[in-house]
PDB file of C-alpha atoms and ligand atoms in Angstrom:
ATOM      1  CA  UNK A 213     106.751 120.011  46.188  1.00 93.00           C
ATOM      2  CA  UNK A 214     105.525 122.051  49.510  1.00 96.00           C
ATOM      3  CA  UNK A 215     107.829 122.817  52.569  1.00 98.00           C
ATOM      4  CA  UNK A 216     106.007 121.929  56.745  1.00 98.00           C
ATOM      5  CA  UNK A 217     106.219 124.305  58.855  1.00 98.00           C
ATOM      6  CA  UNK A 218     105.594 124.056  61.954  1.00 98.00           C
ATOM      7  CA  UNK A 219     105.520 127.326  64.180  1.00 98.00           C
ATOM      8  CA  UNK A 220     107.168 125.772  67.249  1.00 97.00           C
ATOM      9  CA  UNK A 221     106.541 128.972  69.339  1.00 98.00           C
ATOM     10  CA  UNK A 222     102.669 128.969  68.679  1.00 98.00           C
ATOM     11  CA  UNK A 223     102.577 125.176  69.083  1.00 98.00           C
ATOM     12  CA  UNK A 224     100.873 123.458  71.660  1.00 98.00           C
ATOM     13  CA  UNK A 225     101.188 119.658  70.665  1.00 98.00           C
ATOM     14  CA  UNK A 226      98.101 118.828  70.572  1.00 98.00           C
ATOM     15  CA  UNK A 227      98.985 116.272  67.585  1.00 98.00           C
ATOM     16  CA  UNK A 228      95.328 116.803  64.887  1.00 98.00           C
ATOM     17  CA  UNK A 229      97.794 117.167  62.234  1.00 98.00           C
ATOM     18  CA  UNK A 230      99.805 114.767  62.774  1.00 98.00           C
ATOM     19  CA  UNK A 231      96.865 112.285  63.657  1.00 98.00           C
ATOM     20  CA  UNK A 232      94.717 113.515  60.684  1.00 98.00           C
ATOM     21  CA  UNK A 233      97.735 113.819  57.937  1.00 98.00           C
ATOM     22  CA  UNK A 234      96.326 111.094  55.670  1.00 98.00           C
ATOM     23  CA  UNK A 235     100.202 109.867  55.109  1.00 98.00           C
ATOM     24  CA  UNK A 236     101.841 110.243  58.358  1.00 98.00           C
ATOM     25  CA  UNK A 237     104.373 113.417  57.029  1.00 98.00           C
ATOM     26  CA  UNK A 238     104.433 114.447  60.693  1.00 98.00           C
ATOM     27  CA  UNK A 239     105.298 112.943  63.911  1.00 98.00           C
ATOM     28  CA  UNK A 240     105.350 114.136  67.981  1.00 98.00           C
ATOM     29  CA  UNK A 241     108.651 114.271  69.626  1.00 97.00           C
ATOM     30  CA  UNK A 242     108.866 116.034  72.876  1.00 95.00           C
ATOM     31  CA  UNK A 243     105.488 117.701  72.509  1.00 96.00           C
ATOM     32  CA  UNK A 244     106.331 118.806  68.913  1.00 97.00           C
ATOM     33  CA  UNK A 245     105.683 117.602  65.309  1.00 98.00           C
ATOM     34  CA  UNK A 246     108.429 116.608  63.540  1.00 98.00           C
ATOM     35  CA  UNK A 247     108.652 116.349  59.068  1.00 98.00           C
ATOM     36  CA  UNK A 248     109.691 112.424  59.015  1.00 98.00           C
ATOM     37  CA  UNK A 249     107.899 111.601  55.493  1.00 98.00           C
ATOM     38  CA  UNK A 250     108.886 115.232  53.704  1.00 97.00           C
ATOM     39  CA  UNK A 251     108.475 113.690  50.151  1.00 97.00           C
ATOM     40  CA  UNK A 252     105.223 112.563  50.900  1.00 97.00           C
ATOM     41  CA  UNK A 253     103.440 115.587  51.567  1.00 98.00           C
ATOM     42  CA  UNK A 254     100.844 116.509  48.735  1.00 97.00           C
ATOM     43  CA  UNK A 255      99.741 119.840  50.001  1.00 97.00           C
ATOM     44  CA  UNK A 256      96.234 118.738  51.254  1.00 98.00           C
ATOM     45  CA  UNK A 257      96.209 121.354  53.623  1.00 98.00           C
ATOM     46  CA  UNK A 258      94.625 119.336  56.458  1.00 98.00           C
ATOM     47  CA  UNK A 259      97.448 119.971  58.638  1.00 98.00           C
ATOM     48  CA  UNK A 260      96.951 123.911  58.289  1.00 98.00           C
ATOM     49  CA  UNK A 261      92.967 123.701  58.043  1.00 98.00           C
ATOM     50  CA  UNK A 262      92.871 121.649  61.178  1.00 98.00           C
ATOM     51  CA  UNK A 263      95.861 123.109  63.380  1.00 98.00           C
ATOM     52  CA  UNK A 264      93.771 125.102  66.428  1.00 98.00           C
ATOM     53  CA  UNK A 265      96.930 127.923  66.857  1.00 98.00           C
ATOM     54  CA  UNK A 266      97.544 128.534  63.133  1.00 98.00           C
ATOM     55  CA  UNK A 267     101.357 126.996  63.788  1.00 98.00           C
ATOM     56  CA  UNK A 268     101.598 125.280  60.909  1.00 98.00           C
ATOM     57  CA  UNK A 269     102.491 126.861  57.368  1.00 98.00           C
ATOM     58  CA  UNK A 270     102.777 125.024  54.066  1.00 98.00           C
ATOM     59  CA  UNK A 271     105.134 127.015  51.292  1.00 98.00           C
ATOM     60  CA  UNK A 272     106.219 125.737  48.071  1.00 95.00           C
ATOM     61  CA  UNK A 273     109.861 124.744  47.159  1.00 87.00           C
TER      62      UNK A 273
HETATM   63  S1  SF4 B1483      99.395 119.084  53.488  1.00 83.60           S
HETATM   64 FE1  SF4 B1483      98.368 117.252  54.073  1.00 83.60          FE
HETATM   65  S2  SF4 B1483      99.886 115.442  53.383  1.00 83.60           S
HETATM   66 FE2  SF4 B1483     100.395 117.431  53.419  1.00 83.60          FE
HETATM   67  S3  SF4 B1483     101.960 117.528  56.197  1.00 83.60           S
HETATM   68 FE3  SF4 B1483     100.378 118.305  55.994  1.00 83.60          FE
HETATM   69  S4  SF4 B1483      98.160 116.991  56.174  1.00 83.60           S
HETATM   70 FE4  SF4 B1483      99.808 115.853  55.182  1.00 83.60          FE
HETATM   71  S1  SF4 B1484      97.919 120.627  65.128  1.00 83.60           S
HETATM   72 FE1  SF4 B1484      98.984 122.680  65.168  1.00 83.60          FE
HETATM   73  S2  SF4 B1484      98.822 123.175  67.781  1.00 83.60           S
HETATM   74 FE2  SF4 B1484      98.493 120.679  67.235  1.00 83.60          FE
HETATM   75  S3  SF4 B1484     100.067 119.610  67.242  1.00 83.60           S
HETATM   76 FE3  SF4 B1484      99.630 120.197  65.226  1.00 83.60          FE
HETATM   77  S4  SF4 B1484     100.640 122.177  64.654  1.00 83.60           S
HETATM   78 FE4  SF4 B1484     101.042 122.346  67.065  1.00 83.60          FE
END
């Protein structure tokens, strides 16, 4: 299972990761993405690749 980590200190709240996740795993809450559908993530890496701040890290549980 893939775990999505948001490095809040690096994130600028652009929302790209939220908008382009194919399965809507992420949602903006107070300007920071939060994982709302953790089981849906299939490690496509779109969010990590798109993040201009390198504020997303994907790991395997
Ligand atoms: S890896 Fe893919 S499915 Fe998982 S949160 Fe990122 S964009 Fe969504
Ligand atoms: S793409 Fe990166 S900088 Fe933009 S909201 Fe997502 S984690 Fe934050």
